[in-house]
Amino acid sequence: MGDISIIARRLEDGHVQYGWSGNGGYYKVVGVRLLLWYLEPEDVKYLFGLGQTALIGKRGSEYGGYRWIETHDLTGEPFWLDYSERSIFSRIVFIDYGYFYDLDHKWYYIIPGPFRIKMPLELIDQNVDERNFEFDFCIKVQDKILRYILGDYREKNPEFAEFLNKEGYCVEDILENISEDGLLSVMEFYHKYQTIFDYFDDWILIKTNEENTEITDIVMKKMSENHVETCEW
């Protein structure tokens, strides 16, 4: 088992439905199918009505008549239901990719951790490499987030700046300690600066321009007892 992906959607009543959508779950296998075949709410409802799947196929392919690569490979298990987006990674271990259909009727790509980084799926579509992989871009996104935390966020939030000072952290030292080949590593940040990581809600929302080609804002919240769902951010 590897490259595990899940799909999830937020229902109008506030529940979140989620489950397995196959291995090999990177954008060129799962994400592109969602953008091609499952953009409209009625199509998404149909997709989740089928239950969990090892491969997302075209609508109606469960009845046959399509090539295997376009045919649903259903497990027979229904999707799970919970009350929060925070639950969607709780039932399957080692999830590598998340795809989330929110109340704005848009798909989002989620990097599962350590931060749950939620960004429009169209942003991934616009920034894949020549082989249609998103890996390099996701590394750059995480670098951008860390530079934002230690730069603009710190400057705009005196409470966070004071927290860093009280804990005895030097921003220049942090940047040096989490740098890998010129890019900042979220995993290194998580392992070496757990106290700073725990200061924040574990979800991060990425906003984009209308064309979904560029990041326009990074939305983060301080950790609180009650998580506010990102559809409200």
PDB file of C-alpha atoms in Angstrom:
ATOM      1  CA  MET A   1       0.000   0.000   0.000  1.00  0.00           C
ATOM      2  CA  GLY A   2       1.344   3.446  -0.872  1.00  0.00           C
ATOM      3  CA  ASP A   3       0.372   6.865  -2.137  1.00  0.00           C
ATOM      4  CA  ILE A   4      -2.982   6.546  -0.397  1.00  0.00           C
ATOM      5  CA  SER A   5      -5.641   9.163  -1.142  1.00  0.00           C
ATOM      6  CA  ILE A   6      -9.004  10.072   0.299  1.00  0.00           C
ATOM      7  CA  ILE A   7     -11.866  12.177  -0.971  1.00  0.00           C
ATOM      8  CA  ALA A   8     -14.186  14.103   1.319  1.00  0.00           C
ATOM      9  CA  ARG A   9     -17.077  16.528   1.059  1.00  0.00           C
ATOM     10  CA  ARG A  10     -18.836  18.877   3.438  1.00  0.00           C
ATOM     11  CA  LEU A  11     -22.608  18.451   3.581  1.00  0.00           C
ATOM     12  CA  GLU A  12     -25.066  21.312   3.999  1.00  0.00           C
ATOM     13  CA  ASP A  13     -25.989  20.064   7.488  1.00  0.00           C
ATOM     14  CA  GLY A  14     -22.370  20.442   8.615  1.00  0.00           C
ATOM     15  CA  HIS A  15     -21.365  16.783   8.475  1.00  0.00           C
ATOM     16  CA  VAL A  16     -18.289  15.674   6.551  1.00  0.00           C
ATOM     17  CA  GLN A  17     -18.302  12.524   4.428  1.00  0.00           C
ATOM     18  CA  TYR A  18     -14.965  10.894   3.619  1.00  0.00           C
ATOM     19  CA  GLY A  19     -13.187   7.701   2.616  1.00  0.00           C
ATOM     20  CA  TRP A  20     -10.642   5.910   0.459  1.00  0.00           C
ATOM     21  CA  SER A  21     -10.232   6.912  -3.183  1.00  0.00           C
ATOM     22  CA  GLY A  22      -7.363   4.617  -4.102  1.00  0.00           C
ATOM     23  CA  ASN A  23      -3.611   4.297  -4.083  1.00  0.00           C
ATOM     24  CA  GLY A  24      -1.497   6.238  -6.520  1.00  0.00           C
ATOM     25  CA  GLY A  25      -3.566   9.152  -5.295  1.00  0.00           C
ATOM     26  CA  TYR A  26      -1.497  12.043  -6.623  1.00  0.00           C
ATOM     27  CA  TYR A  27      -3.041  14.717  -8.833  1.00  0.00           C
ATOM     28  CA  LYS A  28      -2.491  13.070 -12.228  1.00  0.00           C
ATOM     29  CA  VAL A  29      -4.536  10.030 -11.125  1.00  0.00           C
ATOM     30  CA  VAL A  30      -7.187  11.330  -8.712  1.00  0.00           C
ATOM     31  CA  GLY A  31      -7.226  15.111  -8.877  1.00  0.00           C
ATOM     32  CA  VAL A  32      -7.515  15.374 -12.624  1.00  0.00           C
ATOM     33  CA  ARG A  33     -10.506  12.979 -12.622  1.00  0.00           C
ATOM     34  CA  LEU A  34     -12.329  15.112 -10.084  1.00  0.00           C
ATOM     35  CA  LEU A  35     -11.819  18.241 -12.179  1.00  0.00           C
ATOM     36  CA  LEU A  36     -12.826  16.493 -15.397  1.00  0.00           C
ATOM     37  CA  TRP A  37     -15.835  14.487 -14.265  1.00  0.00           C
ATOM     38  CA  TYR A  38     -17.010  15.655 -10.828  1.00  0.00           C
ATOM     39  CA  LEU A  39     -17.239  19.437 -10.598  1.00  0.00           C
ATOM     40  CA  GLU A  40     -20.997  19.886 -10.323  1.00  0.00           C
ATOM     41  CA  PRO A  41     -22.806  19.205  -7.011  1.00  0.00           C
ATOM     42  CA  GLU A  42     -25.062  16.538  -8.519  1.00  0.00           C
ATOM     43  CA  ASP A  43     -22.052  14.667  -9.899  1.00  0.00           C
ATOM     44  CA  VAL A  44     -20.274  14.860  -6.556  1.00  0.00           C
ATOM     45  CA  LYS A  45     -23.382  13.549  -4.800  1.00  0.00           C
ATOM     46  CA  TYR A  46     -23.469  10.628  -7.244  1.00  0.00           C
ATOM     47  CA  LEU A  47     -19.766   9.906  -6.673  1.00  0.00           C
ATOM     48  CA  PHE A  48     -20.121   9.741  -2.896  1.00  0.00           C
ATOM     49  CA  GLY A  49     -23.250   7.663  -3.261  1.00  0.00           C
ATOM     50  CA  LEU A  50     -21.148   4.892  -4.819  1.00  0.00           C
ATOM     51  CA  GLY A  51     -19.053   4.374  -1.698  1.00  0.00           C
ATOM     52  CA  GLN A  52     -15.310   4.029  -1.334  1.00  0.00           C
ATOM     53  CA  THR A  53     -13.279   3.119  -4.375  1.00  0.00           C
ATOM     54  CA  ALA A  54      -9.830   1.978  -5.432  1.00  0.00           C
ATOM     55  CA  LEU A  55     -10.189   3.972  -8.655  1.00  0.00           C
ATOM     56  CA  ILE A  56     -12.499   6.823  -9.615  1.00  0.00           C
ATOM     57  CA  GLY A  57     -14.146   6.197 -12.961  1.00  0.00           C
ATOM     58  CA  LYS A  58     -16.499   8.092 -15.229  1.00  0.00           C
ATOM     59  CA  ARG A  59     -20.091   8.546 -14.211  1.00  0.00           C
ATOM     60  CA  GLY A  60     -22.016   5.388 -15.082  1.00  0.00           C
ATOM     61  CA  SER A  61     -18.901   3.261 -15.526  1.00  0.00           C
ATOM     62  CA  GLU A  62     -19.994   0.998 -12.661  1.00  0.00           C
ATOM     63  CA  TYR A  63     -22.400  -0.546 -15.184  1.00  0.00           C
ATOM     64  CA  GLY A  64     -19.626  -1.405 -17.643  1.00  0.00           C
ATOM     65  CA  GLY A  65     -18.892  -0.260 -21.166  1.00  0.00           C
ATOM     66  CA  TYR A  66     -15.753   1.744 -20.393  1.00  0.00           C
ATOM     67  CA  ARG A  67     -12.034   1.003 -20.468  1.00  0.00           C
ATOM     68  CA  TRP A  68     -10.731  -0.258 -17.132  1.00  0.00           C
ATOM     69  CA  ILE A  69      -8.816   2.991 -16.587  1.00  0.00           C
ATOM     70  CA  GLU A  70     -12.137   4.891 -16.770  1.00  0.00           C
ATOM     71  CA  THR A  71     -14.139   2.442 -14.658  1.00  0.00           C
ATOM     72  CA  HIS A  72     -14.966   2.663 -10.949  1.00  0.00           C
ATOM     73  CA  ASP A  73     -13.284   0.016  -8.801  1.00  0.00           C
ATOM     74  CA  LEU A  74     -15.720   0.059  -5.897  1.00  0.00           C
ATOM     75  CA  THR A  75     -14.954  -1.562  -2.551  1.00  0.00           C
ATOM     76  CA  GLY A  76     -18.565  -2.012  -1.449  1.00  0.00           C
ATOM     77  CA  GLU A  77     -17.918   0.064   1.677  1.00  0.00           C
ATOM     78  CA  PRO A  78     -19.858   3.305   2.225  1.00  0.00           C
ATOM     79  CA  PHE A  79     -18.104   6.549   3.043  1.00  0.00           C
ATOM     80  CA  TRP A  80     -17.720   7.472   6.696  1.00  0.00           C
ATOM     81  CA  LEU A  81     -19.536  10.391   8.285  1.00  0.00           C
ATOM     82  CA  ASP A  82     -18.341  12.790  10.976  1.00  0.00           C
ATOM     83  CA  TYR A  83     -18.831  16.331  12.260  1.00  0.00           C
ATOM     84  CA  SER A  84     -15.575  18.041  11.280  1.00  0.00           C
ATOM     85  CA  GLU A  85     -12.952  18.261   8.561  1.00  0.00           C
ATOM     86  CA  ARG A  86     -10.450  17.359  11.274  1.00  0.00           C
ATOM     87  CA  SER A  87     -11.760  13.782  11.193  1.00  0.00           C
ATOM     88  CA  ILE A  88     -11.069  12.956   7.556  1.00  0.00           C
ATOM     89  CA  PHE A  89      -7.566  11.572   8.134  1.00  0.00           C
ATOM     90  CA  SER A  90      -8.528   9.554  11.215  1.00  0.00           C
ATOM     91  CA  ARG A  91      -9.672   6.216   9.773  1.00  0.00           C
ATOM     92  CA  ILE A  92      -6.816   5.339   7.404  1.00  0.00           C
ATOM     93  CA  VAL A  93      -3.131   5.463   8.329  1.00  0.00           C
ATOM     94  CA  PHE A  94      -0.394   7.016   6.194  1.00  0.00           C
ATOM     95  CA  ILE A  95      -2.638   9.069   3.913  1.00  0.00           C
ATOM     96  CA  ASP A  96      -0.595  10.973   1.344  1.00  0.00           C
ATOM     97  CA  TYR A  97      -3.240  13.003  -0.514  1.00  0.00           C
ATOM     98  CA  GLY A  98      -6.593  14.541   0.379  1.00  0.00           C
ATOM     99  CA  TYR A  99      -9.298  15.960  -1.892  1.00  0.00           C
ATOM    100  CA  PHE A 100     -12.109  17.959  -0.303  1.00  0.00           C
ATOM    101  CA  TYR A 101     -15.314  19.280  -1.909  1.00  0.00           C
ATOM    102  CA  ASP A 102     -16.519  22.210   0.165  1.00  0.00           C
ATOM    103  CA  LEU A 103     -19.715  24.244   0.395  1.00  0.00           C
ATOM    104  CA  ASP A 104     -18.496  26.675  -2.280  1.00  0.00           C
ATOM    105  CA  HIS A 105     -18.754  23.750  -4.741  1.00  0.00           C
ATOM    106  CA  LYS A 106     -15.015  23.680  -5.318  1.00  0.00           C
ATOM    107  CA  TRP A 107     -12.482  20.904  -4.912  1.00  0.00           C
ATOM    108  CA  TYR A 108      -9.526  21.478  -2.629  1.00  0.00           C
ATOM    109  CA  TYR A 109      -6.242  19.617  -2.466  1.00  0.00           C
ATOM    110  CA  ILE A 110      -5.018  18.925   1.062  1.00  0.00           C
ATOM    111  CA  ILE A 111      -1.468  18.110   2.106  1.00  0.00           C
ATOM    112  CA  PRO A 112      -2.199  15.830   5.085  1.00  0.00           C
ATOM    113  CA  GLY A 113       0.544  16.913   7.420  1.00  0.00           C
ATOM    114  CA  PRO A 114       2.099  17.920   9.647  1.00  0.00           C
ATOM    115  CA  PHE A 115       0.023  21.011   8.790  1.00  0.00           C
ATOM    116  CA  ARG A 116      -3.211  20.225   6.944  1.00  0.00           C
ATOM    117  CA  ILE A 117      -2.635  22.591   4.022  1.00  0.00           C
ATOM    118  CA  LYS A 118      -5.838  23.185   2.062  1.00  0.00           C
ATOM    119  CA  MET A 119      -5.616  24.862  -1.344  1.00  0.00           C
ATOM    120  CA  PRO A 120      -7.826  25.026  -4.466  1.00  0.00           C
ATOM    121  CA  LEU A 121      -7.334  21.962  -6.641  1.00  0.00           C
ATOM    122  CA  GLU A 122      -7.188  24.267  -9.661  1.00  0.00           C
ATOM    123  CA  LEU A 123      -4.024  25.803  -8.165  1.00  0.00           C
ATOM    124  CA  ILE A 124      -2.402  22.384  -8.325  1.00  0.00           C
ATOM    125  CA  ASP A 125      -3.678  21.928 -11.884  1.00  0.00           C
ATOM    126  CA  GLN A 126      -1.991  25.194 -12.893  1.00  0.00           C
ATOM    127  CA  ASN A 127       1.343  24.355 -11.274  1.00  0.00           C
ATOM    128  CA  VAL A 128       2.197  20.732 -12.078  1.00  0.00           C
ATOM    129  CA  ASP A 129       5.521  19.899 -13.693  1.00  0.00           C
ATOM    130  CA  GLU A 130       6.121  18.537 -17.193  1.00  0.00           C
ATOM    131  CA  ARG A 131       5.061  15.059 -16.021  1.00  0.00           C
ATOM    132  CA  ASN A 132       1.888  16.428 -14.383  1.00  0.00           C
ATOM    133  CA  PHE A 133       3.208  15.866 -10.852  1.00  0.00           C
ATOM    134  CA  GLU A 134       2.572  18.370  -8.068  1.00  0.00           C
ATOM    135  CA  PHE A 135       5.421  17.413  -5.753  1.00  0.00           C
ATOM    136  CA  ASP A 136       7.826  20.288  -6.472  1.00  0.00           C
ATOM    137  CA  PHE A 137       5.054  22.839  -6.218  1.00  0.00           C
ATOM    138  CA  CYS A 138       3.853  21.470  -2.870  1.00  0.00           C
ATOM    139  CA  ILE A 139       7.381  21.773  -1.488  1.00  0.00           C
ATOM    140  CA  LYS A 140       7.435  25.417  -2.597  1.00  0.00           C
ATOM    141  CA  VAL A 141       4.045  26.036  -0.977  1.00  0.00           C
ATOM    142  CA  GLN A 142       5.297  24.695   2.336  1.00  0.00           C
ATOM    143  CA  ASP A 143       8.425  26.856   2.054  1.00  0.00           C
ATOM    144  CA  LYS A 144       6.191  29.879   1.434  1.00  0.00           C
ATOM    145  CA  ILE A 145       4.074  29.079   4.491  1.00  0.00           C
ATOM    146  CA  LEU A 146       7.071  28.834   6.809  1.00  0.00           C
ATOM    147  CA  ARG A 147       8.512  32.102   5.513  1.00  0.00           C
ATOM    148  CA  TYR A 148       5.111  33.679   6.104  1.00  0.00           C
ATOM    149  CA  ILE A 149       4.947  32.374   9.694  1.00  0.00           C
ATOM    150  CA  LEU A 150       8.410  33.660  10.543  1.00  0.00           C
ATOM    151  CA  GLY A 151       8.035  36.859   8.509  1.00  0.00           C
ATOM    152  CA  ASP A 152       4.757  38.647   7.781  1.00  0.00           C
ATOM    153  CA  TYR A 153       2.675  36.744  10.326  1.00  0.00           C
ATOM    154  CA  ARG A 154       5.164  37.463  13.107  1.00  0.00           C
ATOM    155  CA  GLU A 155       5.320  41.139  12.132  1.00  0.00           C
ATOM    156  CA  LYS A 156       1.536  41.526  11.994  1.00  0.00           C
ATOM    157  CA  ASN A 157       0.827  39.593  15.192  1.00  0.00           C
ATOM    158  CA  PRO A 158       2.660  41.056  18.226  1.00  0.00           C
ATOM    159  CA  GLU A 159       1.316  38.276  20.447  1.00  0.00           C
ATOM    160  CA  PHE A 160       3.114  35.670  18.338  1.00  0.00           C
ATOM    161  CA  ALA A 161       6.297  37.744  18.217  1.00  0.00           C
ATOM    162  CA  GLU A 162       6.210  38.001  22.011  1.00  0.00           C
ATOM    163  CA  PHE A 163       5.652  34.240  22.248  1.00  0.00           C
ATOM    164  CA  LEU A 164       8.794  33.616  20.200  1.00  0.00           C
ATOM    165  CA  ASN A 165      10.779  36.001  22.380  1.00  0.00           C
ATOM    166  CA  LYS A 166       9.564  34.422  25.616  1.00  0.00           C
ATOM    167  CA  GLU A 167      10.471  30.963  24.352  1.00  0.00           C
ATOM    168  CA  GLY A 168      13.936  32.225  23.434  1.00  0.00           C
ATOM    169  CA  TYR A 169      13.666  31.594  19.695  1.00  0.00           C
ATOM    170  CA  CYS A 170      15.795  33.424  17.142  1.00  0.00           C
ATOM    171  CA  VAL A 171      14.175  33.591  13.699  1.00  0.00           C
ATOM    172  CA  GLU A 172      17.512  33.528  11.902  1.00  0.00           C
ATOM    173  CA  ASP A 173      18.499  30.326  13.718  1.00  0.00           C
ATOM    174  CA  ILE A 174      15.145  28.691  12.919  1.00  0.00           C
ATOM    175  CA  LEU A 175      15.491  29.519   9.222  1.00  0.00           C
ATOM    176  CA  GLU A 176      18.961  28.029   9.167  1.00  0.00           C
ATOM    177  CA  ASN A 177      17.932  24.887  11.056  1.00  0.00           C
ATOM    178  CA  ILE A 178      14.964  23.988   8.831  1.00  0.00           C
ATOM    179  CA  SER A 179      16.525  24.776   5.458  1.00  0.00           C
ATOM    180  CA  GLU A 180      17.093  21.971   2.955  1.00  0.00           C
ATOM    181  CA  ASP A 181      18.659  22.842  -0.406  1.00  0.00           C
ATOM    182  CA  GLY A 182      17.480  26.428  -0.060  1.00  0.00           C
ATOM    183  CA  LEU A 183      13.859  25.574   0.796  1.00  0.00           C
ATOM    184  CA  LEU A 184      12.320  25.449   4.258  1.00  0.00           C
ATOM    185  CA  SER A 185      11.048  22.052   5.384  1.00  0.00           C
ATOM    186  CA  VAL A 186       7.758  21.745   7.271  1.00  0.00           C
ATOM    187  CA  MET A 187       8.808  18.335   8.541  1.00  0.00           C
ATOM    188  CA  GLU A 188      12.038  19.744   9.985  1.00  0.00           C
ATOM    189  CA  PHE A 189      10.053  22.617  11.497  1.00  0.00           C
ATOM    190  CA  TYR A 190       7.618  20.167  13.077  1.00  0.00           C
ATOM    191  CA  HIS A 191      10.338  17.959  14.559  1.00  0.00           C
ATOM    192  CA  LYS A 192      12.658  20.735  15.751  1.00  0.00           C
ATOM    193  CA  TYR A 193      10.141  23.390  16.798  1.00  0.00           C
ATOM    194  CA  GLN A 194       7.125  21.495  18.120  1.00  0.00           C
ATOM    195  CA  THR A 195       6.310  24.303  20.542  1.00  0.00           C
ATOM    196  CA  ILE A 196       5.911  26.803  17.687  1.00  0.00           C
ATOM    197  CA  PHE A 197       3.957  24.312  15.612  1.00  0.00           C
ATOM    198  CA  ASP A 198       1.546  23.763  18.500  1.00  0.00           C
ATOM    199  CA  TYR A 199       0.897  27.496  18.699  1.00  0.00           C
ATOM    200  CA  PHE A 200      -1.188  27.233  15.514  1.00  0.00           C
ATOM    201  CA  ASP A 201      -4.316  25.414  14.435  1.00  0.00           C
ATOM    202  CA  ASP A 202      -3.111  22.436  12.425  1.00  0.00           C
ATOM    203  CA  TRP A 203      -5.139  23.532   9.361  1.00  0.00           C
ATOM    204  CA  ILE A 204      -3.915  26.212   6.945  1.00  0.00           C
ATOM    205  CA  LEU A 205      -5.998  27.703   4.135  1.00  0.00           C
ATOM    206  CA  ILE A 206      -4.415  28.908   0.899  1.00  0.00           C
ATOM    207  CA  LYS A 207      -6.311  31.529  -1.128  1.00  0.00           C
ATOM    208  CA  THR A 208      -5.641  32.324  -4.776  1.00  0.00           C
ATOM    209  CA  ASN A 209      -6.368  34.805  -7.543  1.00  0.00           C
ATOM    210  CA  GLU A 210      -9.420  34.285  -9.760  1.00  0.00           C
ATOM    211  CA  GLU A 211      -7.408  32.279 -12.281  1.00  0.00           C
ATOM    212  CA  ASN A 212      -6.086  29.978  -9.529  1.00  0.00           C
ATOM    213  CA  THR A 213      -2.561  30.498 -10.810  1.00  0.00           C
ATOM    214  CA  GLU A 214      -1.021  32.268  -7.814  1.00  0.00           C
ATOM    215  CA  ILE A 215      -1.293  32.307  -4.030  1.00  0.00           C
ATOM    216  CA  THR A 216      -2.741  35.580  -2.761  1.00  0.00           C
ATOM    217  CA  ASP A 217      -3.139  34.830   0.944  1.00  0.00           C
ATOM    218  CA  ILE A 218      -2.188  32.326   3.616  1.00  0.00           C
ATOM    219  CA  VAL A 219      -4.772  32.056   6.391  1.00  0.00           C
ATOM    220  CA  MET A 220      -3.667  30.675   9.753  1.00  0.00           C
ATOM    221  CA  LYS A 221      -5.297  30.704  13.167  1.00  0.00           C
ATOM    222  CA  LYS A 222      -3.968  30.345  16.652  1.00  0.00           C
ATOM    223  CA  MET A 223      -4.756  26.985  18.204  1.00  0.00           C
ATOM    224  CA  SER A 224      -7.950  27.055  20.247  1.00  0.00           C
ATOM    225  CA  GLU A 225     -10.052  24.513  22.067  1.00  0.00           C
ATOM    226  CA  ASN A 226     -12.743  24.656  19.390  1.00  0.00           C
ATOM    227  CA  HIS A 227     -11.546  24.376  15.794  1.00  0.00           C
ATOM    228  CA  VAL A 228     -13.370  26.681  13.366  1.00  0.00           C
ATOM    229  CA  GLU A 229     -14.037  24.872  10.084  1.00  0.00           C
ATOM    230  CA  THR A 230     -12.022  26.336   7.218  1.00  0.00           C
ATOM    231  CA  CYS A 231     -15.152  27.088   5.204  1.00  0.00           C
ATOM    232  CA  GLU A 232     -15.644  29.911   7.742  1.00  0.00           C
ATOM    233  CA  TRP A 233     -12.106  31.331   7.465  1.00  0.00           C
TER     234      TRP A 233
END
